[in-house]
XYZ file of C-alpha atoms in Angstrom:
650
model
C -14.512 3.014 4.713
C -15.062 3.588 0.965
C -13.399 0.639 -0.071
C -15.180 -1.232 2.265
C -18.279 -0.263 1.145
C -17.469 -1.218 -2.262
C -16.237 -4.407 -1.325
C -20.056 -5.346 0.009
C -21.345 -3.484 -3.250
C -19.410 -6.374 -5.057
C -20.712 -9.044 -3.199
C -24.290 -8.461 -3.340
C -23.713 -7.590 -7.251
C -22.811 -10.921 -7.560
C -25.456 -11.970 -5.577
C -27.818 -10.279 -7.446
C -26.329 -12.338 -10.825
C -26.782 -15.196 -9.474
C -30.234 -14.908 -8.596
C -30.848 -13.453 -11.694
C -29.261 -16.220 -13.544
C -31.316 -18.832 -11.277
C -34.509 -17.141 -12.162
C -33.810 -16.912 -15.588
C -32.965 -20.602 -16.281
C -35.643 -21.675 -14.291
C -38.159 -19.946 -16.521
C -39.996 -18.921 -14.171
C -43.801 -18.491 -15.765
C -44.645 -15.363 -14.236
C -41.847 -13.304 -13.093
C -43.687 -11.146 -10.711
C -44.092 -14.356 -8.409
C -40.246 -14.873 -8.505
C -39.772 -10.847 -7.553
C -41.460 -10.603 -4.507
C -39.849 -9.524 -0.773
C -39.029 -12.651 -0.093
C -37.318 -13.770 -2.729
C -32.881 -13.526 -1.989
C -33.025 -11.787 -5.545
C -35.415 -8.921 -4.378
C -33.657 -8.536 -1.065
C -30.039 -8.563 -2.773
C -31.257 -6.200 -5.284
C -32.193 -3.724 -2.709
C -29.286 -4.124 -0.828
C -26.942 -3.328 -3.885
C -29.201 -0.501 -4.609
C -28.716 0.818 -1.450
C -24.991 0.161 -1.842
C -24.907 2.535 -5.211
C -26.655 5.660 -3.762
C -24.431 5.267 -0.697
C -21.368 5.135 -3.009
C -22.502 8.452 -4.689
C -23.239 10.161 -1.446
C -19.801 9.252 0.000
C -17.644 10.186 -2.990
C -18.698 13.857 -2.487
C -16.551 13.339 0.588
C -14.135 10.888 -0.594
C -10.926 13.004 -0.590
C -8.459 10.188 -2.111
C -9.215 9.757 -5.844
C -12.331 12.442 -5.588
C -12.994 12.494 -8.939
C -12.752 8.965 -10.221
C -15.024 8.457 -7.200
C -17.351 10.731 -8.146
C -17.205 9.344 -12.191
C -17.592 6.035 -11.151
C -20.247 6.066 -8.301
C -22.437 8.288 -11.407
C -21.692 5.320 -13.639
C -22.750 2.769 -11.122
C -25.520 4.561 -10.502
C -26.917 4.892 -14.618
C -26.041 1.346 -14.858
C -28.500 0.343 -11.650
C -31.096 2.492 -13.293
C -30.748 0.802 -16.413
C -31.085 -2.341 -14.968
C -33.927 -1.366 -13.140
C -35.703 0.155 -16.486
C -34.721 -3.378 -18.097
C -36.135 -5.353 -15.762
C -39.703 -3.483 -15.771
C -39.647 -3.790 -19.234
C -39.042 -7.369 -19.148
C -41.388 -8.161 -16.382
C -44.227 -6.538 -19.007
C -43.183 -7.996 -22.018
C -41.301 -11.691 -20.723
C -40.664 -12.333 -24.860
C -38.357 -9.398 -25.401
C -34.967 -11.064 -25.845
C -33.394 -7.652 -26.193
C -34.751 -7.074 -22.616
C -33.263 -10.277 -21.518
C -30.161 -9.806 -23.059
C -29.202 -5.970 -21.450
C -30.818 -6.951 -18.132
C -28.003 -9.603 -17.882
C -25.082 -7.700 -19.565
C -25.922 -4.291 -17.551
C -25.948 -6.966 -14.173
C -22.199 -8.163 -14.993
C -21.602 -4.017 -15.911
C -22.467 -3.541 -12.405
C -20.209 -5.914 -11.203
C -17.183 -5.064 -13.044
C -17.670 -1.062 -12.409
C -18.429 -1.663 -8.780
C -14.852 -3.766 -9.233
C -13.191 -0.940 -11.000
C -14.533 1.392 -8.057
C -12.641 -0.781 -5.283
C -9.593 -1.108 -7.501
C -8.964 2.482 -8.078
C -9.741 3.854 -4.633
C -6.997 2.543 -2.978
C -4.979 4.508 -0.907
C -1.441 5.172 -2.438
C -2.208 4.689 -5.656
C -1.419 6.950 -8.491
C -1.470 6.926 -12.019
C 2.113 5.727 -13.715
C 4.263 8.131 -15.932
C 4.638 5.309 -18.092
C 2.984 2.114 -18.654
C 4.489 -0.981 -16.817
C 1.996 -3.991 -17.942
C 0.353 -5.724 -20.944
C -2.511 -2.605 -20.614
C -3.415 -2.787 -24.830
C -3.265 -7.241 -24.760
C -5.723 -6.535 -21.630
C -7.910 -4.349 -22.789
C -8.257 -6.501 -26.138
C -8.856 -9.498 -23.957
C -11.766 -7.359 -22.579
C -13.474 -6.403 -25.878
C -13.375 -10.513 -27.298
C -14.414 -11.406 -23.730
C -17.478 -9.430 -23.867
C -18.159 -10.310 -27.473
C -17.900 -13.999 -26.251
C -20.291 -13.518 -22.773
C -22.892 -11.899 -25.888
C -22.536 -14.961 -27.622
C -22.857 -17.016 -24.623
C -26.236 -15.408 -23.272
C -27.516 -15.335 -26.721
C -27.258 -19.051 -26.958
C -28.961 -19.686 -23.533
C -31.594 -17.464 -24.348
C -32.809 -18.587 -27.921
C -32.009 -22.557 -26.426
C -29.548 -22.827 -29.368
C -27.304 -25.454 -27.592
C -29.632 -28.040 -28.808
C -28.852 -27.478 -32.245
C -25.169 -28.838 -32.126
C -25.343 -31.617 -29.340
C -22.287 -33.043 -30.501
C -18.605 -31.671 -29.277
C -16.128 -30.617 -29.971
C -17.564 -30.952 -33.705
C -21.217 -29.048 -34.426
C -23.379 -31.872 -36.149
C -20.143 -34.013 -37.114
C -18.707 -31.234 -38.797
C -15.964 -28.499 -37.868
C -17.273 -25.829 -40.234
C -20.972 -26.410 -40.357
C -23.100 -25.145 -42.933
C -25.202 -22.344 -41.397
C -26.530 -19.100 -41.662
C -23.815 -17.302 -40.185
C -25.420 -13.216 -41.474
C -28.644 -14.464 -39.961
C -26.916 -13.703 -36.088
C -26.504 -10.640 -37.127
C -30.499 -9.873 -37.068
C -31.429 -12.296 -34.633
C -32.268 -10.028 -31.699
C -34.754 -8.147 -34.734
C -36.525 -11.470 -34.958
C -39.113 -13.137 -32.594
C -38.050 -16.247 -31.458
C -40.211 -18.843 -33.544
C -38.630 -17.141 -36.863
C -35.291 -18.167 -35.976
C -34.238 -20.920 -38.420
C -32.247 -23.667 -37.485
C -29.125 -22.684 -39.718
C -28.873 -19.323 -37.499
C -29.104 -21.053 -34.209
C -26.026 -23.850 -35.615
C -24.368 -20.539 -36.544
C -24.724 -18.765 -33.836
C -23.437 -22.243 -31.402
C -20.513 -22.355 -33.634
C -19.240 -19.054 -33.281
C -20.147 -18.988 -29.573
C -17.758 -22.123 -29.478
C -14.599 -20.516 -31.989
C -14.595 -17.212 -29.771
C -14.598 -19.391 -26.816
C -11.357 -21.025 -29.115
C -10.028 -17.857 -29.422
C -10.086 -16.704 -25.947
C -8.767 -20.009 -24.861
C -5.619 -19.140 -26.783
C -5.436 -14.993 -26.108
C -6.055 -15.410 -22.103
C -2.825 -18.069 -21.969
C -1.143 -15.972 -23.776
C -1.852 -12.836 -21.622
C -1.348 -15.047 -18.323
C 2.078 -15.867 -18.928
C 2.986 -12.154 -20.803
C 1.167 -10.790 -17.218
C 2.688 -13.396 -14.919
C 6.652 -12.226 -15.800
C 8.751 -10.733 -13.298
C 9.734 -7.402 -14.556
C 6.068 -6.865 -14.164
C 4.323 -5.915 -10.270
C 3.033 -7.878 -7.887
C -0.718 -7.165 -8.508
C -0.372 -7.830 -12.238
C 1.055 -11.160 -11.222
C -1.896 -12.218 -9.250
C -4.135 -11.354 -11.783
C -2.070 -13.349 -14.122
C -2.596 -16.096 -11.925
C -6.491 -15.806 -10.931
C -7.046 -15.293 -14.878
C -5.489 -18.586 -14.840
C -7.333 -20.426 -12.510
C -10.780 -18.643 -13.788
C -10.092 -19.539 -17.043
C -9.303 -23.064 -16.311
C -12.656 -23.376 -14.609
C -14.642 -22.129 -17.131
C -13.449 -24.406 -19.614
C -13.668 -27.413 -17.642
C -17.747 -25.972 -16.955
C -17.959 -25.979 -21.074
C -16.931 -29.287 -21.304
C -18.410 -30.846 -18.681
C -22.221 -29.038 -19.349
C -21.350 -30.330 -23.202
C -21.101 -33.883 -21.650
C -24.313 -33.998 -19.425
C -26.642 -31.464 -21.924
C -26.116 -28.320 -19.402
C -27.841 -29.025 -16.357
C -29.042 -25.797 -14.828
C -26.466 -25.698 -11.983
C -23.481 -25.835 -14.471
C -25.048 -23.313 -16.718
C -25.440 -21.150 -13.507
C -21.608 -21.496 -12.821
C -21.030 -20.819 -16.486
C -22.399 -17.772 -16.498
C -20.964 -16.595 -13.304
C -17.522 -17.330 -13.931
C -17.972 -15.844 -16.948
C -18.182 -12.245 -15.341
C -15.889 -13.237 -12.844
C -13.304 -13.821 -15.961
C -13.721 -10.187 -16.312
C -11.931 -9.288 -13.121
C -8.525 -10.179 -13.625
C -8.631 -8.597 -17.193
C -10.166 -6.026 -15.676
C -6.889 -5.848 -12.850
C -4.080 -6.017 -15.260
C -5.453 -3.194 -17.253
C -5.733 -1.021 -14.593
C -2.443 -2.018 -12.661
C -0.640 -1.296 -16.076
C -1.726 2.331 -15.962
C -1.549 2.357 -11.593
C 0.987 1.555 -9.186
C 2.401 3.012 -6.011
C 4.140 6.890 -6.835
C 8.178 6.342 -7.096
C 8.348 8.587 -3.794
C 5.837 7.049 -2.032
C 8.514 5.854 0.380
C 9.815 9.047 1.675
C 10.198 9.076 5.308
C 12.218 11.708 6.736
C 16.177 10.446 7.580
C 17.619 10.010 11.138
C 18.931 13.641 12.038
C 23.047 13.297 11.502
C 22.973 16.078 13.550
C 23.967 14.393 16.787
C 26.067 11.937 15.274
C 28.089 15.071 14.907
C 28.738 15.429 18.272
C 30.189 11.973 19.163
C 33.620 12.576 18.057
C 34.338 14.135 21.876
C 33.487 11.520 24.110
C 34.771 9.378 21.894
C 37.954 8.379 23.340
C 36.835 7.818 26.787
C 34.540 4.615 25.993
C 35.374 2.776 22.891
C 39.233 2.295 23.389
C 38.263 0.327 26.716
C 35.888 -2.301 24.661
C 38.008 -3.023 21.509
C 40.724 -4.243 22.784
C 38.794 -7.025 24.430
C 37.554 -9.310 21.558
C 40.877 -8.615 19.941
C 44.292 -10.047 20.982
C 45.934 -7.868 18.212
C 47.082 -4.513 18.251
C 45.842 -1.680 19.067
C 45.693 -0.060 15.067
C 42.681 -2.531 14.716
C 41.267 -0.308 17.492
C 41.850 3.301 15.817
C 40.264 1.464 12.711
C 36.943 0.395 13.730
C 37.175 4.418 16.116
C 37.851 6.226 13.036
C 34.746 4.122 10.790
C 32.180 3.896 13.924
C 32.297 7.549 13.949
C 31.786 8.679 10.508
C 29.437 10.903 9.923
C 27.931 12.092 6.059
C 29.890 15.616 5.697
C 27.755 18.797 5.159
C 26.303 19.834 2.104
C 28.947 22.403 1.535
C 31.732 20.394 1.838
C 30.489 17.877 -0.743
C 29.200 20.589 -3.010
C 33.304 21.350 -2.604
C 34.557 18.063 -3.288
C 32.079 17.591 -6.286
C 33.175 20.677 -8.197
C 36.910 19.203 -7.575
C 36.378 16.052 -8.367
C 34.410 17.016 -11.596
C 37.406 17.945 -13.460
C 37.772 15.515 -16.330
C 33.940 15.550 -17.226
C 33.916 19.013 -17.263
C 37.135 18.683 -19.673
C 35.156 15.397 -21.570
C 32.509 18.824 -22.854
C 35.500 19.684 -25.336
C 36.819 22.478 -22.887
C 33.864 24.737 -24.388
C 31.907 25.511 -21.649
C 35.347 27.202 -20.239
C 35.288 29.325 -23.533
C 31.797 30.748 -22.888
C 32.437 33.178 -20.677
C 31.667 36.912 -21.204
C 33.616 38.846 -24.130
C 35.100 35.995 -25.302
C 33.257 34.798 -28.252
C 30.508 36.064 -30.458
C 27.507 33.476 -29.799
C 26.785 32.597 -33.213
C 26.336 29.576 -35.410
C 29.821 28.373 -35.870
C 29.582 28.378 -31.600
C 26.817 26.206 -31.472
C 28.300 23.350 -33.734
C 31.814 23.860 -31.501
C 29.177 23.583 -28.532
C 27.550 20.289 -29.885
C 30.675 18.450 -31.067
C 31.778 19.430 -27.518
C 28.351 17.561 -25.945
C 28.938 14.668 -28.461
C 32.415 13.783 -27.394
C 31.147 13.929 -24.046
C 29.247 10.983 -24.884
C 25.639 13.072 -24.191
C 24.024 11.233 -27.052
C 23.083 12.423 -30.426
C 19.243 12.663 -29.052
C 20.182 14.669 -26.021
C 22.296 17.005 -28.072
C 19.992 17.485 -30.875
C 17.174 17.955 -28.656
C 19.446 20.895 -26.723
C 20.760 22.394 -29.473
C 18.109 22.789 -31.612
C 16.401 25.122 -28.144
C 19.144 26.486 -28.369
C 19.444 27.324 -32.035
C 15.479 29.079 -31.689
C 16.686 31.237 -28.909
C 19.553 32.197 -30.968
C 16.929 33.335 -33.684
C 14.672 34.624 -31.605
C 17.778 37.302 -30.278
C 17.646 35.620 -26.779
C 21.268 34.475 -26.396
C 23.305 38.051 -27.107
C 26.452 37.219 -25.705
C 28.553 34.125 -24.151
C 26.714 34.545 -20.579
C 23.245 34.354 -22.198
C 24.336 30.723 -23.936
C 26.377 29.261 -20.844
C 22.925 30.496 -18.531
C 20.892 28.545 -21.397
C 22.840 25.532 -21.662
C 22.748 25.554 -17.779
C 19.317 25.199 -17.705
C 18.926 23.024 -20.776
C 20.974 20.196 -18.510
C 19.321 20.985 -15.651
C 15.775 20.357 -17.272
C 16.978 17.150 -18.275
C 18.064 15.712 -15.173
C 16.063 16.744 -12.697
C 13.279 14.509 -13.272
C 15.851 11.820 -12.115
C 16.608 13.607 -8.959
C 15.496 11.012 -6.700
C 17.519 9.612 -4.024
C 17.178 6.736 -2.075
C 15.104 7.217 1.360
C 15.124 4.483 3.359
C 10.916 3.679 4.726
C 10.329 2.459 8.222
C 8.409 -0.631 7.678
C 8.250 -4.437 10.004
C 10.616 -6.201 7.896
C 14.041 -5.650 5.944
C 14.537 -2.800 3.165
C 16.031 -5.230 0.613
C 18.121 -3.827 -2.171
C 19.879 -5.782 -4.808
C 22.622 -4.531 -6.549
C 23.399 -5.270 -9.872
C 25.611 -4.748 -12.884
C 28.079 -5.735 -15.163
C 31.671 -6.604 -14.241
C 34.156 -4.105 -13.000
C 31.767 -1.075 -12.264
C 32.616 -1.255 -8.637
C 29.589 -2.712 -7.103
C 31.421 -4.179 -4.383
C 33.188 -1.278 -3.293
C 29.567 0.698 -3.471
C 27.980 -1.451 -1.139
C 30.720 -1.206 1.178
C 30.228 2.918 1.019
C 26.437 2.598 1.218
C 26.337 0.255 4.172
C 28.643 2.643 6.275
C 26.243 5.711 4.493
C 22.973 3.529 6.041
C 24.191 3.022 9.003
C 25.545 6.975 9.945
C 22.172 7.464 9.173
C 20.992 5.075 11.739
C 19.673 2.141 10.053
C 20.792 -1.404 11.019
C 22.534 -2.947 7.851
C 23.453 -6.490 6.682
C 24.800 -7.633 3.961
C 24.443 -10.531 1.588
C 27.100 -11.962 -0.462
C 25.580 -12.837 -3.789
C 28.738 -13.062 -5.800
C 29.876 -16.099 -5.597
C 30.981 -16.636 -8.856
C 34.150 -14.200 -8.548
C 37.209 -15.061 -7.204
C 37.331 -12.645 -3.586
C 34.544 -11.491 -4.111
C 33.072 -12.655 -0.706
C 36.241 -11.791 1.245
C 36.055 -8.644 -0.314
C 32.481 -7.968 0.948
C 33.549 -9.438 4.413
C 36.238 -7.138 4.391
C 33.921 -4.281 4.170
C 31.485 -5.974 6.837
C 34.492 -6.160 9.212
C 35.769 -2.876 9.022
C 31.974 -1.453 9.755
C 30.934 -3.811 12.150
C 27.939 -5.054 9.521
C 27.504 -8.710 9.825
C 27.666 -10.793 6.275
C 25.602 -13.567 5.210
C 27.689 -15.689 2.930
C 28.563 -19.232 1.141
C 31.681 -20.596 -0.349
C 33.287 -19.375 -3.718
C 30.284 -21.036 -6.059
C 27.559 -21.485 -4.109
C 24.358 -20.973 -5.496
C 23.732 -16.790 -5.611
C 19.816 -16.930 -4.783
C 20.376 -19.364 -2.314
C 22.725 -16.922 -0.195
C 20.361 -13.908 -1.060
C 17.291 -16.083 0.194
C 19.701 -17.253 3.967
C 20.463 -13.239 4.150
C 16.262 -12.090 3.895
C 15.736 -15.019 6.123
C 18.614 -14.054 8.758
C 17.855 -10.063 8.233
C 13.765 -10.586 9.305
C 14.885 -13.193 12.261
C 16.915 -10.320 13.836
C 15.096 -6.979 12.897
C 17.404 -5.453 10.593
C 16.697 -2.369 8.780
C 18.626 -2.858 5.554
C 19.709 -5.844 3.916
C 22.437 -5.015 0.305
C 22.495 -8.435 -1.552
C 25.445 -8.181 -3.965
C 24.858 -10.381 -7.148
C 27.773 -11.478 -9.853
C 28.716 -9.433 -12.583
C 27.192 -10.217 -15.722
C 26.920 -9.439 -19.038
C 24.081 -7.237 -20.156
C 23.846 -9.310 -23.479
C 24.119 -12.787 -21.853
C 20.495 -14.145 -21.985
C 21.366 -17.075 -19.508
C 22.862 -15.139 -16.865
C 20.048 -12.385 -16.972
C 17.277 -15.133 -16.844
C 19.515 -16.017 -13.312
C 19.047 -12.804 -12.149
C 15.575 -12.392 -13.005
C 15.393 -16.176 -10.911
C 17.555 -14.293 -8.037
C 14.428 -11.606 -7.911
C 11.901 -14.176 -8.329
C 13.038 -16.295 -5.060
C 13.004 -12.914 -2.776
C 9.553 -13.054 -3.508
C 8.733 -15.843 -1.817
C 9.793 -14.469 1.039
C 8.952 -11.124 1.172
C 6.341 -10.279 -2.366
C 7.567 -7.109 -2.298
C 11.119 -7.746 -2.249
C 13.605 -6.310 -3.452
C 12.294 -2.991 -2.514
C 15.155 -1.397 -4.554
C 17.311 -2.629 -7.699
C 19.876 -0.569 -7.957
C 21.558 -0.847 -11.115
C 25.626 0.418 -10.771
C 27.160 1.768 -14.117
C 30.835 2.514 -14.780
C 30.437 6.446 -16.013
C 33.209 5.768 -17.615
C 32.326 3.269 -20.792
C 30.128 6.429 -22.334
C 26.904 4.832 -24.428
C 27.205 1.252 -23.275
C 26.250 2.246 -19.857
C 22.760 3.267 -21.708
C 22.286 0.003 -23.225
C 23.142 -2.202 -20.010
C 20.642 -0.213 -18.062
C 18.133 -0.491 -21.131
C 18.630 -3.974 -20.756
C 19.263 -4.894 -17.096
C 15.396 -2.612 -16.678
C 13.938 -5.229 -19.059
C 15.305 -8.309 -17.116
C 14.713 -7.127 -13.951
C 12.966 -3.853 -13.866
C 15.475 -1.127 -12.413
C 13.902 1.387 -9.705
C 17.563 3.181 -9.323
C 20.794 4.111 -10.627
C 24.587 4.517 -9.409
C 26.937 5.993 -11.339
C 30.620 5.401 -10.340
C 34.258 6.667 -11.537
C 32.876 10.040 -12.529
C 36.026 11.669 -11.451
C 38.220 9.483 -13.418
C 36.547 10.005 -17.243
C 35.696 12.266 -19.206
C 32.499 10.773 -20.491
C 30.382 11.843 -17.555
C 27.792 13.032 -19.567
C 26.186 10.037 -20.681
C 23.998 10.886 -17.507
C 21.762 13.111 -19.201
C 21.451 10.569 -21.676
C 20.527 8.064 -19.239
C 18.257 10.464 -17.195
C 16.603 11.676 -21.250
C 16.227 7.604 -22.791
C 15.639 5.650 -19.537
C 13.629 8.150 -17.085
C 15.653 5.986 -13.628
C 16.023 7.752 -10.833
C 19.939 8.341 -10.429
C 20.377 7.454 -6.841
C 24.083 7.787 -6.123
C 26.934 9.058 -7.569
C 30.479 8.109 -7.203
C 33.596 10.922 -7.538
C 36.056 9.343 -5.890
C 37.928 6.414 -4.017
C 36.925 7.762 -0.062
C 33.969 7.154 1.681
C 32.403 10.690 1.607
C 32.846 10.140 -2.218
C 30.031 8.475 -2.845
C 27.006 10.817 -2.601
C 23.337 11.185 -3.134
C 22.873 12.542 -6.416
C 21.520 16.309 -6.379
C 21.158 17.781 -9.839
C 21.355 21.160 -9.681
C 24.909 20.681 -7.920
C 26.096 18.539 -10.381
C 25.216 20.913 -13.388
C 26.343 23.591 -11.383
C 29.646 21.815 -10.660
C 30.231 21.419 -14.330
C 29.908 25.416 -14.924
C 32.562 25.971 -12.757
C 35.666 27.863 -14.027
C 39.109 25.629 -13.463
């Protein structure tokens, strides 16, 4: 209801303009015969007026963004009542150009906070962490904008168009002599002591701002029109285009035919309606949806539990049917059809086994720390951080932790070995957790689309295969796409998977075109109501600018098909390779802007610990982890079991 409101606050504010701007150009002789309750400009007036005390009523009740509501129906509500005051004084004295000129820019003021008001009152929105658009290039934009729209009303009201009537050139000259300090004072001055020079100056720079902005607002389109960045900031991108492109063709065109009034009406409108997209970008680089606004609860495994015992009373009967061969292909689809995600325990269980190796990658010193062993002291520390180093934690991550945990040392806080294991516990721990998100699955009309990516040999494949069978325990319908179609098996490999869990595959032939087989799979996945789609994509190199600017095309032609799509990129990392796995996600999150992590082969190196330095440098959620070669093996990431896995005594 709020945002409704505002929405009719916006259109009679721009009503209101362009009566405003009618009235003004029409020079009307007395101004009190224009205002009366007749006139569209009185009655629009009113209605906005009515529309701001409304606003500041409401937002006492406005429970979604209370404040900002509150802040912003107050500032709508000073900038009316300047307005008003601006207009009363101009209606008494019509020759006050300073009148003229903050009765106009305080009208466009209400316009863009009324704007501002609609943008930041939607529901869902929250403010970002980090920024994730062009918010500084926007808010410049902004500043030379306004400092152009000055210029602009300036000109129309001292008539200073007439004094360069040629274009592009001012009086056959690109740099005309003028009195360019004289626009400085101009609004002191009345206007029959404006000289000539200062009007050709003040034309001038109203045309090399215009120059300017030309250049900065193409720039900012195609910086806010890139596909790392969201949707919203996209479409701003593209209306700043389109505004933009408008407005200059109005320029040349009231240049052409000396400004008749209905193009120097549009002018000025579009104008303030060049604001709004400036206006969008800024604020979608600081807003977005909240990382877990998709949290729905899961399916209950609970009864899936209980299907093993009827279980071999109605699917042998089936199975045999569609297949002539024997009956092991039966037990195989039993055994997968009933697999259910294994209790917490029992993964908590076959994390702390699986851990081994990583635990050993910490230099076998966290085994050491245990009580009466060794004096916690300096010479412990440095064992403790060449430990964390070869680990491959980072040399931020293990600064950062042992220099806490050199100040509790001095501060008499770690007096003996199960003080400093209790402190390094939580030092990981605080780390991490901020990445603790796993993957929920929303319901929603169409297909959750995820697109895996990664280099080669980091198991992405073999992922999808476990997450499809995870997906669909948890009842979700799941199909997948193969996107690799560059590597040789790589489709029979995913088909394999699909086979053996009864998950139909959308694929091409060994080099087909990858987007094209991600774009059949959305299409195929919304024509039969599937809950899931997994595209698979090709391995690539994370330093390979040509086949990231493929992948960032791969992401770009889900959009046309669903604009929010993919809903997840999940990025999968070989724990394994230690620090390079912190510059491919670096990377990879720059091409095509990362919203999860899975880290495989944990059980198999002893470099595991480059997680915390992915969860300190890149802030990704960590999705999934993988410990193993089984199913159950891949599991949602939980980081207090993981650090507490790693303090476990061999």
């Amino acid at each position: 209801m709020y945002r409704k409101i505002t929405f009719v606050g916006l259109l009679l504010a721009f009503a209101v303009m362009a009566a405003g701007a009618l009235a003004r150009l029409q020079q009307t002789a007395l101004l009190f015969d224009f205002i009366t309750a007749q006139s569209a400009h009185f009655q629009a007036a009113i209605g906005l007026t009515a529309i701001a005390a409304l606003l500041l009523i409401l937002s006492w009740w406005q429970r979604h963004c209370h404040l900002p509501a509150m802040m912003g129906a107050l500032l709508l509500s000073a900038l009316m009542a300047s307005q008003i005051a601006l207009g009363i004084g101009l209606l008494k004295t019509p020759g006050q150009h300073l009148y003229q000129l903050g009765h106009l820019m305080t009208g466009m003021a209400v316009l863009w906070s009324i704007y501002w008001l609609h943008l930041r009152t939607a529901p869902g929105l929250t403010r970002l962490h980090k920024t994730n658009g062009p918010l500084w290039f926007s808010r410049f934009s902004i500043g030379l904008l306004l400092l152009q729209i000055v210029l602009g009303a300036l000109v129309g009201i001292y008539q200073a168009g007439a004094a360069c009537p040629d274009f592009p050139a001012c009086n056959g000259q690109w740099l005309p002599d003028a009195d360019y300090t004289g626009v400085i004072n101009i609004l002191r001055a009345d206007g029959g002591d404006i000289s000539i020079e200062t009007l050709v100056a003040l034309n001038w720079l109203h045309r090399a701002v215009a120059l300017v902005c030309f250049v900065l607002f193409n720039g900012l389109m195609l910086v806010a029109t890139a596909v790392k960045y969201p949707t919203a900031i996209r479409k701003a991108g593209l209306w700043l285009s389109f505004l933009l492109f408008v407005q200059v063709g109005l320029g040349i065109i009231g240049f052409k035919f000396a400004m008749p009034e209905w193009i120097n009406i549009a002018h000025t409108l579009f104008a303030a309606l060049l604001m709004l997209p400036l206006i969008a970008i800024g604020f979608y680089s600081r807003f977005g949806q909240p990382e877990t606004d998709v949290v729905v609860s899961r399916p209950q495994p609970k009864p899936a539990i209980e299907i093993p015992s009827p279980i071999p009373t109605p699917i042998p009967a089936p199975i045999p049917a569609p297949t002539p061969k024997p009956e092991a292909k039966a037990v195989v689809t039993e055994t997968t059809d009933i697999y259910v995600e294994p209790a917490p325990e029992s993964l908590y269980l076959r994390l702390k086994s699986q851990l081994g190796r990583t635990r050993a990658g910490l230099g076998g010193i966290l085994s050491t720390l245990q009580i009466g062993q060794k004096a916690v002291n300096k010479d412990l520390l440095e064992e403790l951080e060449d430990g964390l180093l070869m680990a491959d934690v980072g040399i931020d991550v293990t600064t950062k932790i042992i220099n806490n945990l050199n100040q509790s040392l001095e501060r008499h806080q770690l007096n003996d070995a199960a003080a400093l294991r209790s402190a390094l516990q939580t030092e990981l721990l605080n780390i991490i957790t901020p990445c603790n998100k796993p993957l929920v699955i929303p319901k929603k009309d169409g297909p959750f689309v995820i697109l895996v990516v990664g280099v080669n040999g980091v198991g992405k494949t073999t992922t999808i295969g476990k997450l499809a069978k995870r997906l669909q325990a948890q009842g979700h319908s799941v199909m997948l796409a193969a996107g690799d179609t560059f590597r040789a098996a790589a489709v029979e490999q995913l088909q394999t998977w699909g086979e053996r869990n009864n998950i139909q595959v959308v694929a091409q032939h060994t080099g087909a075109d990858s987007a094209s087989v991600i774009f059949d799979g959305i299409q195929s996945a919304q024509a039969k109501g599937i809950d899931v789609l997994i595209a698979d994509t090709a391995g690539r190199l994370h330093t390979k600018d040509n086949l990231m600017e493929e992948l960032k095309k791969v992401k770009r032609i889900m959009g046309k098909l669903d604009e929010t799509a993919p809903h997840e990129v999940l990025l999968v990392l070989d724990a394994g390779t230690g620090q390079n796995a912190l510059s491919q996600a670096k990377q990879f999150n720059e091409a095509v802007a990362l919203t999860g992590l899975a880290l495989t082969k944990l059980d198999g190196t002893a470099k595991g610990g480059v997680i915390f330095a992915l969860a300190k440098q890149c802030g990704i959620p960590i999705r999934f982890i993988g410990v193993g070669e089984g199913i159950d093996d891949l599991q949602d990431f939980n980081a207090e079991a993981f650090v507490n896995a790693l303090f476990i005594n061999d």
